[in-house]
Amino acid sequence: MAAQGSRSHVSPTVLVIGCGIRATSQSMFEKMYQRGLRTVVVAHEDAWISSLVSSGTVDACINVPGIWDAAQTEELAGLVLQKLSDAGVVRIDAVYNVYYHYLLLAGRVANRLGCISNSIDAIETCIFKSKARKCLISAGLERWNHFSFRTMDELEQLITVMDYPAVLKPAESSGSWGVVRVDSPSDAIAQFSKLLLEPWCQTHEVEFILENYIDGPEFGVELIMQEGEIIFSSIMDAGKQTNSIFFQGTSRSFPSNLPLSIQEATMQHCFSAVKALGLTTGVLDIDIRYSDAHGPRIIEVNPRMGGGSVELMHQLAYGVDLTAADLNTSLGLSMADELAAWKRFSGEASLSTCFEVGWLMSPYSGEVQNMSSFMENLKTVFGNDACVMSISALVQDGKKAIGYQTDGLPTCLIQVVTSGASKSLALEHLSMILRTAENRISELVALPEKVPAKVDRHELFVDGQISDGEAAQESEGETVASHSDLIQTMMPLDR
């Protein structure tokens, strides 16, 4: 490989499918450049990635109009290859993708180019959760009361034989979109009626799933596979809303707070599951819950690296660069040196430090505004604190934010990562930052025309800890629950 930051015609060329948003993706392209890789990106016509082409960080961007909305078919893969040929790109050494939306397209292109990739069957099985359920059930790994359907008539035939509470969700989705808890047959009908009004359901034939709700703590598991073998694994606590019918993530925590026996059983279940699903390579992201009644149960397996704070947390806690590992597996490079470094790092320092992640959300819905100045102020106040690892904006001005007091999946606006010698210390720093940000939320999210009541101090409930338990304030004779009241059970269960 070429020297760091130095590229030549013999440097490996990586084809990246999709470019994500700048705030969370630019560092990935910069890492590729620093490693001396040549990078060609396939993206939609108005992608921000063109600025990295101008700076020389990315070698070329191939525009494929409508790629975001197009079905990820063999025909689309053929179009991508034709566009590459038209642009004079004659050599691709690896196909790389970290975005859920392009998993199938990236797999199809990689298979047609003869690059290292999971099989199309394995990728499809993971993407379409009904297929994943059936695979794990047939392998004898899990037992579910699980049904697939597309229409209201089909749902009405199923609701009387389902145990409640249950989960209703699209068979193909990401980021918890469309995933709701239902507590009765009538609840299932009501929630499905709302989902059918979503624009995506109006223009596409969407398959849905009705299945058991799994109680218990949730984990995020990352695996690295190469040539069919698992060469690295990690487990973190992953908090989700539980006072709501929605399942927005609310925290990540390392090390896990659960007994080692539960962690080990969960990890072994993940090992068996990915092999049953036919996965063989790359960084894999798994959401899984552990139930006293059922043991470990897979929520979903993503044949891609986890998003959000996952990469940073692994760098901090394990000394593992997931992007580098993912690229190495895609290029077929040996991981021996990396494995040795990870083991040294883990033995020396990682287990002596706790890391916590939390997200700022607004209590009400509104348009995001002034994100740059809001972030600048937060970093001015907290940026020099040695316990603050990262403060990152997740959305841009103009986006509609969904509030946690409204009927919808709340929008995560800002991500904060903190550390400490103990969980309580890491949480203390995290709570302080997010509480400060929430107290000034009207600077970031435009107030609606009618505000039912004012909460003078929204408090973040983080990982089972309420920061100081102050009650909601009263305004105009009406009392509204504070953030801590509203999300008392938004963190991992049974903690």
GROMACS .gro file of C-alpha atoms in nm:
model
  495
    1MET     CA    1   0.000   0.000   0.000
    2ALA     CA    2   0.115   0.352  -0.067
    3ALA     CA    3   0.253   0.563   0.215
    4GLN     CA    4   0.007   0.751   0.430
    5GLY     CA    5  -0.159   1.027   0.234
    6SER     CA    6   0.035   0.933  -0.080
    7ARG     CA    7  -0.154   0.782  -0.372
    8SER     CA    8  -0.045   0.649  -0.709
    9HIS     CA    9  -0.192   0.452  -0.998
   10VAL     CA   10  -0.102   0.132  -0.812
   11SER     CA   11  -0.281   0.233  -0.490
   12PRO     CA   12  -0.592   0.022  -0.419
   13THR     CA   13  -0.912   0.179  -0.549
   14VAL     CA   14  -1.219   0.158  -0.327
   15LEU     CA   15  -1.568   0.209  -0.468
   16VAL     CA   16  -1.793   0.363  -0.200
   17ILE     CA   17  -2.168   0.330  -0.253
   18GLY     CA   18  -2.346   0.634  -0.105
   19CYS     CA   19  -2.201   0.923   0.093
   20GLY     CA   20  -2.437   0.978   0.388
   21ILE     CA   21  -2.441   1.322   0.548
   22ARG     CA   22  -2.131   1.535   0.582
   23ALA     CA   23  -2.141   1.565   0.962
   24THR     CA   24  -2.104   1.191   1.015
   25SER     CA   25  -1.929   1.072   0.697
   26GLN     CA   26  -1.652   1.316   0.604
   27SER     CA   27  -1.404   1.164   0.850
   28MET     CA   28  -1.445   0.824   0.683
   29PHE     CA   29  -1.333   0.961   0.345
   30GLU     CA   30  -1.047   1.149   0.510
   31LYS     CA   31  -0.927   0.821   0.668
   32MET     CA   32  -0.927   0.655   0.326
   33TYR     CA   33  -0.720   0.940   0.184
   34GLN     CA   34  -0.474   0.924   0.475
   35ARG     CA   35  -0.426   0.552   0.412
   36GLY     CA   36  -0.329   0.622   0.054
   37LEU     CA   37  -0.643   0.470  -0.096
   38ARG     CA   38  -0.795   0.597  -0.418
   39THR     CA   39  -1.168   0.654  -0.365
   40VAL     CA   40  -1.453   0.662  -0.615
   41VAL     CA   41  -1.797   0.744  -0.477
   42VAL     CA   42  -2.135   0.660  -0.630
   43ALA     CA   43  -2.394   0.913  -0.511
   44HIS     CA   44  -2.702   1.111  -0.611
   45GLU     CA   45  -2.661   1.416  -0.825
   46ASP     CA   46  -2.671   1.684  -0.553
   47ALA     CA   47  -2.443   1.510  -0.302
   48TRP     CA   48  -2.210   1.714  -0.082
   49ILE     CA   49  -1.924   1.478  -0.168
   50SER     CA   50  -1.833   1.693  -0.472
   51SER     CA   51  -1.650   1.930  -0.234
   52LEU     CA   52  -1.414   1.645  -0.136
   53VAL     CA   53  -1.350   1.577  -0.502
   54SER     CA   54  -1.251   1.941  -0.546
   55SER     CA   55  -1.011   1.920  -0.251
   56GLY     CA   56  -0.856   1.597  -0.380
   57THR     CA   57  -0.964   1.386  -0.082
   58VAL     CA   58  -1.193   1.181  -0.309
   59ASP     CA   59  -1.078   1.093  -0.660
   60ALA     CA   60  -1.414   1.093  -0.835
   61CYS     CA   61  -1.788   1.105  -0.776
   62ILE     CA   62  -2.014   0.914  -1.015
   63ASN     CA   63  -2.361   1.065  -1.016
   64VAL     CA   64  -2.652   0.824  -1.051
   65PRO     CA   65  -2.977   1.027  -1.060
   66GLY     CA   66  -3.254   0.883  -0.844
   67ILE     CA   67  -3.026   0.630  -0.674
   68TRP     CA   68  -3.172   0.710  -0.331
   69ASP     CA   69  -3.526   0.615  -0.427
   70ALA     CA   70  -3.447   0.337  -0.672
   71ALA     CA   71  -3.497  -0.029  -0.589
   72GLN     CA   72  -3.165  -0.197  -0.520
   73THR     CA   73  -3.193  -0.435  -0.814
   74GLU     CA   74  -2.948  -0.609  -1.048
   75GLU     CA   75  -3.055  -0.354  -1.312
   76LEU     CA   76  -2.942  -0.067  -1.086
   77ALA     CA   77  -2.613  -0.247  -1.021
   78GLY     CA   78  -2.568  -0.274  -1.398
   79LEU     CA   79  -2.635   0.099  -1.433
   80VAL     CA   80  -2.369   0.177  -1.170
   81LEU     CA   81  -2.115  -0.038  -1.353
   82GLN     CA   82  -2.201   0.130  -1.683
   83LYS     CA   83  -2.156   0.474  -1.525
   84LEU     CA   84  -1.815   0.367  -1.395
   85SER     CA   85  -1.716   0.247  -1.741
   86ASP     CA   86  -1.839   0.570  -1.902
   87ALA     CA   87  -1.627   0.767  -1.654
   88GLY     CA   88  -1.316   0.566  -1.744
   89VAL     CA   89  -1.289   0.381  -1.413
   90VAL     CA   90  -1.128   0.050  -1.507
   91ARG     CA   91  -1.008  -0.087  -1.175
   92ILE     CA   92  -1.192  -0.144  -0.848
   93ASP     CA   93  -1.022  -0.339  -0.567
   94ALA     CA   94  -1.299  -0.322  -0.308
   95VAL     CA   95  -1.661  -0.211  -0.274
   96TYR     CA   96  -1.734  -0.036   0.054
   97ASN     CA   97  -2.059   0.070   0.217
   98VAL     CA   98  -2.166   0.166   0.569
   99TYR     CA   99  -2.519   0.286   0.487
  100TYR     CA  100  -2.824   0.065   0.541
  101HIS     CA  101  -2.999   0.203   0.236
  102TYR     CA  102  -2.731   0.077  -0.006
  103LEU     CA  103  -2.647  -0.261   0.148
  104LEU     CA  104  -2.804  -0.466  -0.127
  105LEU     CA  105  -2.674  -0.247  -0.410
  106ALA     CA  106  -2.319  -0.258  -0.272
  107GLY     CA  107  -2.340  -0.636  -0.245
  108ARG     CA  108  -2.466  -0.673  -0.602
  109VAL     CA  109  -2.193  -0.447  -0.742
  110ALA     CA  110  -1.921  -0.623  -0.538
  111ASN     CA  111  -2.037  -0.966  -0.651
  112ARG     CA  112  -2.038  -0.861  -1.016
  113LEU     CA  113  -1.689  -0.714  -0.984
  114GLY     CA  114  -1.557  -1.021  -0.804
  115CYS     CA  115  -1.473  -0.819  -0.490
  116ILE     CA  116  -1.491  -0.954  -0.136
  117SER     CA  117  -1.845  -0.932  -0.002
  118ASN     CA  118  -2.112  -1.120   0.183
  119SER     CA  119  -2.338  -1.318  -0.046
  120ILE     CA  120  -2.654  -1.157  -0.185
  121ASP     CA  121  -2.862  -1.423  -0.010
  122ALA     CA  122  -2.704  -1.340   0.328
  123ILE     CA  123  -2.748  -0.963   0.277
  124GLU     CA  124  -3.112  -1.003   0.171
  125THR     CA  125  -3.184  -1.227   0.468
  126CYS     CA  126  -3.053  -0.962   0.707
  127ILE     CA  127  -3.228  -0.670   0.535
  128PHE     CA  128  -3.569  -0.837   0.524
  129LYS     CA  129  -3.629  -0.913   0.889
  130SER     CA  130  -3.899  -1.171   0.821
  131LYS     CA  131  -3.637  -1.377   0.636
  132ALA     CA  132  -3.391  -1.337   0.923
  133ARG     CA  133  -3.655  -1.454   1.173
  134LYS     CA  134  -3.735  -1.762   0.966
  135CYS     CA  135  -3.366  -1.842   0.924
  136LEU     CA  136  -3.293  -1.828   1.297
  137ILE     CA  137  -3.606  -2.025   1.380
  138SER     CA  138  -3.524  -2.298   1.128
  139ALA     CA  139  -3.169  -2.314   1.267
  140GLY     CA  140  -3.315  -2.390   1.608
  141LEU     CA  141  -3.165  -2.075   1.761
  142GLU     CA  142  -3.484  -1.886   1.846
  143ARG     CA  143  -3.859  -1.930   1.890
  144TRP     CA  144  -4.094  -1.647   1.798
  145ASN     CA  145  -4.464  -1.585   1.754
  146HIS     CA  146  -4.401  -1.409   1.426
  147PHE     CA  147  -4.623  -1.313   1.131
  148SER     CA  148  -4.571  -1.127   0.803
  149PHE     CA  149  -4.848  -0.929   0.631
  150ARG     CA  150  -4.911  -0.645   0.388
  151THR     CA  151  -5.275  -0.540   0.419
  152MET     CA  152  -5.528  -0.454   0.687
  153ASP     CA  153  -5.731  -0.761   0.597
  154GLU     CA  154  -5.428  -0.983   0.657
  155LEU     CA  155  -5.353  -0.812   0.988
  156GLU     CA  156  -5.711  -0.862   1.108
  157GLN     CA  157  -5.665  -1.237   1.058
  158LEU     CA  158  -5.349  -1.239   1.270
  159ILE     CA  159  -5.424  -1.016   1.567
  160THR     CA  160  -5.641  -1.271   1.749
  161VAL     CA  161  -5.362  -1.532   1.760
  162MET     CA  162  -5.082  -1.295   1.871
  163ASP     CA  163  -4.966  -1.268   2.231
  164TYR     CA  164  -4.948  -0.913   2.367
  165PRO     CA  165  -4.761  -0.689   2.410
  166ALA     CA  166  -4.625  -0.725   2.058
  167VAL     CA  167  -4.412  -0.525   1.814
  168LEU     CA  168  -4.543  -0.401   1.479
  169LYS     CA  169  -4.281  -0.292   1.228
  170PRO     CA  170  -4.183  -0.284   0.860
  171ALA     CA  171  -3.995  -0.593   0.746
  172GLU     CA  172  -3.733  -0.360   0.597
  173SER     CA  173  -3.638  -0.041   0.781
  174SER     CA  174  -3.362   0.123   0.982
  175GLY     CA  175  -3.328   0.369   1.267
  176SER     CA  176  -3.643   0.233   1.439
  177TRP     CA  177  -3.862   0.394   1.171
  178GLY     CA  178  -4.215   0.254   1.188
  179VAL     CA  179  -4.138   0.030   1.486
  180VAL     CA  180  -4.410   0.051   1.754
  181ARG     CA  181  -4.520  -0.149   2.055
  182VAL     CA  182  -4.886  -0.258   2.051
  183ASP     CA  183  -5.068  -0.384   2.360
  184SER     CA  184  -5.389  -0.526   2.215
  185PRO     CA  185  -5.555  -0.624   1.884
  186SER     CA  186  -5.729  -0.285   1.865
  187ASP     CA  187  -5.397  -0.110   1.931
  188ALA     CA  188  -5.238  -0.305   1.643
  189ILE     CA  189  -5.516  -0.195   1.408
  190ALA     CA  190  -5.486   0.170   1.517
  191GLN     CA  191  -5.107   0.184   1.479
  192PHE     CA  192  -5.111   0.006   1.144
  193SER     CA  193  -5.369   0.257   1.019
  194LYS     CA  194  -5.126   0.538   1.106
  195LEU     CA  195  -4.836   0.364   0.933
  196LEU     CA  196  -5.038   0.323   0.615
  197LEU     CA  197  -5.066   0.703   0.596
  198GLU     CA  198  -4.689   0.746   0.583
  199PRO     CA  199  -4.568   0.869   0.240
  200TRP     CA  200  -4.345   0.564   0.192
  201CYS     CA  201  -4.639   0.330   0.243
  202GLN     CA  202  -4.847   0.537   0.002
  203THR     CA  203  -4.600   0.483  -0.282
  204HIS     CA  204  -4.457   0.137  -0.209
  205GLU     CA  205  -4.593  -0.205  -0.127
  206VAL     CA  206  -4.448  -0.256   0.220
  207GLU     CA  207  -4.425  -0.584   0.408
  208PHE     CA  208  -4.486  -0.564   0.783
  209ILE     CA  209  -4.414  -0.789   1.079
  210LEU     CA  210  -4.615  -0.856   1.394
  211GLU     CA  211  -4.410  -1.043   1.654
  212ASN     CA  212  -4.346  -1.094   2.023
  213TYR     CA  213  -4.226  -0.801   2.231
  214ILE     CA  214  -3.907  -0.908   2.409
  215ASP     CA  215  -3.869  -0.762   2.755
  216GLY     CA  216  -3.526  -0.717   2.907
  217PRO     CA  217  -3.201  -0.522   2.860
  218GLU     CA  218  -3.080  -0.443   2.510
  219PHE     CA  219  -2.723  -0.469   2.385
  220GLY     CA  220  -2.532  -0.345   2.086
  221VAL     CA  221  -2.287  -0.607   1.961
  222GLU     CA  222  -2.019  -0.543   1.698
  223LEU     CA  223  -1.838  -0.829   1.528
  224ILE     CA  224  -1.554  -0.828   1.278
  225MET     CA  225  -1.548  -1.126   1.042
  226GLN     CA  226  -1.283  -1.227   0.790
  227GLU     CA  227  -1.295  -1.536   0.570
  228GLY     CA  228  -1.585  -1.674   0.773
  229GLU     CA  229  -1.417  -1.638   1.114
  230ILE     CA  230  -1.505  -1.395   1.393
  231ILE     CA  231  -1.184  -1.213   1.483
  232PHE     CA  232  -1.320  -0.944   1.717
  233SER     CA  233  -1.633  -0.894   1.926
  234SER     CA  234  -1.765  -0.628   2.163
  235ILE     CA  235  -2.078  -0.569   2.368
  236MET     CA  236  -2.228  -0.247   2.504
  237ASP     CA  237  -2.550  -0.164   2.687
  238ALA     CA  238  -2.797   0.011   2.455
  239GLY     CA  239  -3.082   0.206   2.608
  240LYS     CA  240  -3.414   0.243   2.427
  241GLN     CA  241  -3.738   0.423   2.507
  242THR     CA  242  -3.969   0.207   2.711
  243ASN     CA  243  -4.227   0.452   2.843
  244SER     CA  244  -4.336   0.508   2.485
  245ILE     CA  245  -4.463   0.289   2.204
  246PHE     CA  246  -4.153   0.397   2.009
  247PHE     CA  247  -3.801   0.255   2.031
  248GLN     CA  248  -3.566   0.550   1.993
  249GLY     CA  249  -3.215   0.489   2.124
  250THR     CA  250  -3.134   0.693   2.434
  251SER     CA  251  -2.792   0.574   2.553
  252ARG     CA  252  -2.489   0.354   2.497
  253SER     CA  253  -2.267   0.243   2.779
  254PHE     CA  254  -1.933   0.063   2.814
  255PRO     CA  255  -1.855  -0.153   2.998
  256SER     CA  256  -2.190  -0.328   3.025
  257ASN     CA  257  -2.365  -0.312   3.359
  258LEU     CA  258  -2.515  -0.662   3.324
  259PRO     CA  259  -2.372  -0.983   3.476
  260LEU     CA  260  -2.095  -1.151   3.278
  261SER     CA  261  -2.306  -1.465   3.242
  262ILE     CA  262  -2.572  -1.268   3.053
  263GLN     CA  263  -2.312  -1.090   2.840
  264GLU     CA  264  -2.143  -1.418   2.749
  265ALA     CA  265  -2.470  -1.592   2.662
  266THR     CA  266  -2.569  -1.295   2.448
  267MET     CA  267  -2.237  -1.290   2.264
  268GLN     CA  268  -2.238  -1.664   2.195
  269HIS     CA  269  -2.590  -1.633   2.056
  270CYS     CA  270  -2.469  -1.361   1.818
  271PHE     CA  271  -2.181  -1.583   1.702
  272SER     CA  272  -2.425  -1.863   1.616
  273ALA     CA  273  -2.673  -1.625   1.452
  274VAL     CA  274  -2.434  -1.460   1.205
  275LYS     CA  275  -2.308  -1.798   1.089
  276ALA     CA  276  -2.664  -1.927   1.047
  277LEU     CA  277  -2.743  -1.617   0.841
  278GLY     CA  278  -2.449  -1.694   0.611
  279LEU     CA  279  -2.238  -1.386   0.688
  280THR     CA  280  -1.864  -1.423   0.633
  281THR     CA  281  -1.691  -1.085   0.617
  282GLY     CA  282  -1.681  -0.725   0.736
  283VAL     CA  283  -1.796  -0.535   1.043
  284LEU     CA  284  -2.141  -0.648   1.160
  285ASP     CA  285  -2.378  -0.454   1.385
  286ILE     CA  286  -2.629  -0.648   1.596
  287ASP     CA  287  -2.917  -0.533   1.818
  288ILE     CA  288  -3.015  -0.799   2.070
  289ARG     CA  289  -3.217  -0.825   2.392
  290TYR     CA  290  -3.184  -1.066   2.680
  291SER     CA  291  -3.506  -1.189   2.839
  292ASP     CA  292  -3.522  -1.395   3.159
  293ALA     CA  293  -3.805  -1.591   2.999
  294HIS     CA  294  -3.655  -1.643   2.653
  295GLY     CA  295  -3.281  -1.585   2.685
  296PRO     CA  296  -3.105  -1.385   2.409
  297ARG     CA  297  -3.318  -1.281   2.111
  298ILE     CA  298  -3.188  -1.106   1.800
  299ILE     CA  299  -3.370  -0.784   1.711
  300GLU     CA  300  -3.173  -0.732   1.390
  301VAL     CA  301  -2.838  -0.808   1.227
  302ASN     CA  302  -2.693  -0.539   1.000
  303PRO     CA  303  -2.414  -0.644   0.761
  304ARG     CA  304  -2.247  -0.306   0.808
  305MET     CA  305  -2.071  -0.106   1.079
  306GLY     CA  306  -2.293   0.051   1.343
  307GLY     CA  307  -2.361   0.422   1.309
  308GLY     CA  308  -2.362   0.715   1.549
  309SER     CA  309  -2.116   0.679   1.836
  310VAL     CA  310  -2.023   0.315   1.764
  311GLU     CA  311  -1.695   0.387   1.586
  312LEU     CA  312  -1.575   0.645   1.839
  313MET     CA  313  -1.669   0.422   2.134
  314HIS     CA  314  -1.465   0.136   1.991
  315GLN     CA  315  -1.166   0.361   1.933
  316LEU     CA  316  -1.185   0.484   2.292
  317ALA     CA  317  -1.274   0.161   2.471
  318TYR     CA  318  -1.088  -0.099   2.266
  319GLY     CA  319  -0.838   0.088   2.052
  320VAL     CA  320  -1.018  -0.053   1.749
  321ASP     CA  321  -1.060   0.150   1.430
  322LEU     CA  322  -1.373  -0.004   1.280
  323THR     CA  323  -1.339   0.182   0.951
  324ALA     CA  324  -0.984   0.053   0.906
  325ALA     CA  325  -1.093  -0.298   0.999
  326ASP     CA  326  -1.385  -0.285   0.757
  327LEU     CA  327  -1.158  -0.164   0.477
  328ASN     CA  328  -0.901  -0.435   0.552
  329THR     CA  329  -1.162  -0.709   0.529
  330SER     CA  330  -1.294  -0.560   0.203
  331LEU     CA  331  -0.942  -0.549   0.057
  332GLY     CA  332  -0.849  -0.894   0.189
  333LEU     CA  333  -0.560  -0.759   0.396
  334SER     CA  334  -0.417  -0.944   0.697
  335MET     CA  335  -0.547  -0.827   1.035
  336ALA     CA  336  -0.269  -0.989   1.244
  337ASP     CA  337  -0.103  -0.660   1.346
  338GLU     CA  338  -0.436  -0.499   1.435
  339LEU     CA  339  -0.541  -0.798   1.644
  340ALA     CA  340  -0.215  -0.785   1.841
  341ALA     CA  341  -0.258  -0.410   1.902
  342TRP     CA  342  -0.618  -0.456   2.019
  343LYS     CA  343  -0.517  -0.720   2.269
  344ARG     CA  344  -0.240  -0.497   2.409
  345PHE     CA  345  -0.476  -0.201   2.436
  346SER     CA  346  -0.748  -0.404   2.609
  347GLY     CA  347  -0.499  -0.546   2.855
  348GLU     CA  348  -0.352  -0.208   2.942
  349ALA     CA  349  -0.627   0.049   2.978
  350SER     CA  350  -0.968   0.000   2.825
  351LEU     CA  351  -1.142  -0.177   3.112
  352SER     CA  352  -1.041   0.090   3.365
  353THR     CA  353  -1.250   0.363   3.200
  354CYS     CA  354  -1.626   0.395   3.158
  355PHE     CA  355  -1.779   0.561   2.853
  356GLU     CA  356  -2.133   0.695   2.818
  357VAL     CA  357  -2.323   0.824   2.516
  358GLY     CA  358  -2.645   1.027   2.521
  359TRP     CA  359  -2.851   1.228   2.275
  360LEU     CA  360  -3.020   1.564   2.302
  361MET     CA  361  -3.387   1.562   2.205
  362SER     CA  362  -3.646   1.839   2.207
  363PRO     CA  363  -3.966   1.809   2.414
  364TYR     CA  364  -4.165   1.962   2.128
  365SER     CA  365  -4.155   1.938   1.750
  366GLY     CA  366  -4.022   2.221   1.536
  367GLU     CA  367  -3.768   2.328   1.275
  368VAL     CA  368  -3.399   2.310   1.364
  369GLN     CA  369  -3.226   2.648   1.359
  370ASN     CA  370  -2.890   2.798   1.462
  371MET     CA  371  -2.716   2.461   1.492
  372SER     CA  372  -2.368   2.603   1.424
  373SER     CA  373  -2.387   2.872   1.693
  374PHE     CA  374  -2.558   2.635   1.937
  375MET     CA  375  -2.276   2.382   1.892
  376GLU     CA  376  -2.010   2.652   1.920
  377ASN     CA  377  -2.155   2.764   2.253
  378LEU     CA  378  -2.170   2.409   2.389
  379LYS     CA  379  -1.812   2.339   2.289
  380THR     CA  380  -1.694   2.669   2.435
  381VAL     CA  381  -1.839   2.574   2.773
  382PHE     CA  382  -1.758   2.202   2.779
  383GLY     CA  383  -1.504   2.138   2.504
  384ASN     CA  384  -1.197   2.166   2.728
  385ASP     CA  385  -1.327   1.918   2.985
  386ALA     CA  386  -1.099   1.613   2.972
  387CYS     CA  387  -1.401   1.387   3.038
  388VAL     CA  388  -1.583   1.511   2.727
  389MET     CA  389  -1.481   1.293   2.434
  390SER     CA  390  -1.712   1.433   2.169
  391ILE     CA  391  -2.002   1.671   2.108
  392SER     CA  392  -2.146   1.623   1.759
  393ALA     CA  393  -2.437   1.771   1.564
  394LEU     CA  394  -2.655   1.505   1.401
  395VAL     CA  395  -2.893   1.724   1.200
  396GLN     CA  396  -2.871   2.045   1.003
  397ASP     CA  397  -3.072   2.366   1.002
  398GLY     CA  398  -3.407   2.331   0.832
  399LYS     CA  399  -3.479   1.975   0.944
  400LYS     CA  400  -3.809   1.907   1.118
  401ALA     CA  401  -3.733   1.770   1.465
  402ILE     CA  402  -3.989   1.541   1.629
  403GLY     CA  403  -4.027   1.605   2.002
  404TYR     CA  404  -4.036   1.342   2.273
  405GLN     CA  405  -4.367   1.478   2.407
  406THR     CA  406  -4.532   1.425   2.068
  407ASP     CA  407  -4.671   1.119   1.891
  408GLY     CA  408  -4.372   1.015   1.686
  409LEU     CA  409  -4.017   0.880   1.692
  410PRO     CA  410  -3.811   1.156   1.863
  411THR     CA  411  -3.528   1.314   1.667
  412CYS     CA  412  -3.175   1.292   1.808
  413LEU     CA  413  -3.025   1.638   1.759
  414ILE     CA  414  -2.682   1.625   1.923
  415GLN     CA  415  -2.468   1.335   2.040
  416VAL     CA  416  -2.244   1.359   2.346
  417VAL     CA  417  -1.977   1.108   2.453
  418THR     CA  418  -1.818   1.130   2.798
  419SER     CA  419  -1.577   0.922   3.005
  420GLY     CA  420  -1.494   0.868   3.369
  421ALA     CA  421  -1.316   0.642   3.613
  422SER     CA  422  -1.663   0.515   3.710
  423LYS     CA  423  -2.002   0.498   3.545
  424SER     CA  424  -2.141   0.759   3.784
  425LEU     CA  425  -1.868   1.009   3.695
  426ALA     CA  426  -1.916   0.960   3.321
  427LEU     CA  427  -2.292   1.001   3.367
  428GLU     CA  428  -2.246   1.313   3.575
  429HIS     CA  429  -2.061   1.487   3.293
  430LEU     CA  430  -2.308   1.362   3.032
  431SER     CA  431  -2.610   1.479   3.233
  432MET     CA  432  -2.461   1.824   3.288
  433ILE     CA  433  -2.406   1.884   2.916
  434LEU     CA  434  -2.742   1.755   2.802
  435ARG     CA  435  -2.931   1.933   3.080
  436THR     CA  436  -2.759   2.260   2.983
  437ALA     CA  437  -2.851   2.206   2.618
  438GLU     CA  438  -3.214   2.122   2.699
  439ASN     CA  439  -3.253   2.433   2.911
  440ARG     CA  440  -3.173   2.633   2.595
  441ILE     CA  441  -3.360   2.413   2.347
  442SER     CA  442  -3.570   2.703   2.215
  443GLU     CA  443  -3.249   2.845   2.063
  444LEU     CA  444  -3.210   2.527   1.858
  445VAL     CA  445  -3.566   2.418   1.778
  446ALA     CA  446  -3.820   2.683   1.683
  447LEU     CA  447  -4.107   2.699   1.928
  448PRO     CA  448  -4.446   2.597   1.789
  449GLU     CA  449  -4.716   2.865   1.766
  450LYS     CA  450  -4.898   2.716   2.062
  451VAL     CA  451  -4.700   2.583   2.356
  452PRO     CA  452  -4.931   2.404   2.605
  453ALA     CA  453  -4.704   2.471   2.900
  454LYS     CA  454  -4.352   2.567   2.985
  455VAL     CA  455  -4.097   2.342   3.148
  456ASP     CA  456  -3.831   2.559   3.308
  457ARG     CA  457  -3.583   2.279   3.343
  458HIS     CA  458  -3.579   1.963   3.135
  459GLU     CA  459  -3.360   1.698   3.289
  460LEU     CA  460  -3.204   1.406   3.110
  461PHE     CA  461  -3.264   1.060   3.245
  462VAL     CA  462  -2.944   0.876   3.162
  463ASP     CA  463  -2.878   0.507   3.211
  464GLY     CA  464  -3.102   0.461   3.511
  465GLN     CA  465  -2.999   0.787   3.681
  466ILE     CA  466  -3.211   1.101   3.716
  467SER     CA  467  -2.972   1.391   3.747
  468ASP     CA  468  -3.135   1.579   4.035
  469GLY     CA  469  -3.504   1.491   4.034
  470GLU     CA  470  -3.650   1.841   4.020
  471ALA     CA  471  -4.020   1.845   3.948
  472ALA     CA  472  -4.191   1.992   3.646
  473GLN     CA  473  -4.272   2.357   3.660
  474GLU     CA  474  -4.614   2.514   3.622
  475SER     CA  475  -4.714   2.768   3.362
  476GLU     CA  476  -5.050   2.933   3.303
  477GLY     CA  477  -5.209   2.708   3.561
  478GLU     CA  478  -5.116   2.389   3.376
  479THR     CA  479  -4.851   2.135   3.479
  480VAL     CA  480  -4.646   1.949   3.221
  481ALA     CA  481  -4.412   1.661   3.299
  482SER     CA  482  -4.042   1.737   3.283
  483HIS     CA  483  -3.807   1.535   3.066
  484SER     CA  484  -3.718   1.317   3.365
  485ASP     CA  485  -4.086   1.243   3.433
  486LEU     CA  486  -4.158   1.165   3.071
  487ILE     CA  487  -3.868   0.931   3.011
  488GLN     CA  488  -3.816   0.763   3.344
  489THR     CA  489  -3.810   0.430   3.165
  490MET     CA  490  -3.631   0.531   2.847
  491MET     CA  491  -3.310   0.348   2.943
  492PRO     CA  492  -3.217  -0.021   2.951
  493LEU     CA  493  -3.469  -0.226   3.143
  494ASP     CA  494  -3.402  -0.406   3.471
  495ARG     CA  495  -3.090  -0.204   3.551
   0.00000   0.00000   0.00000
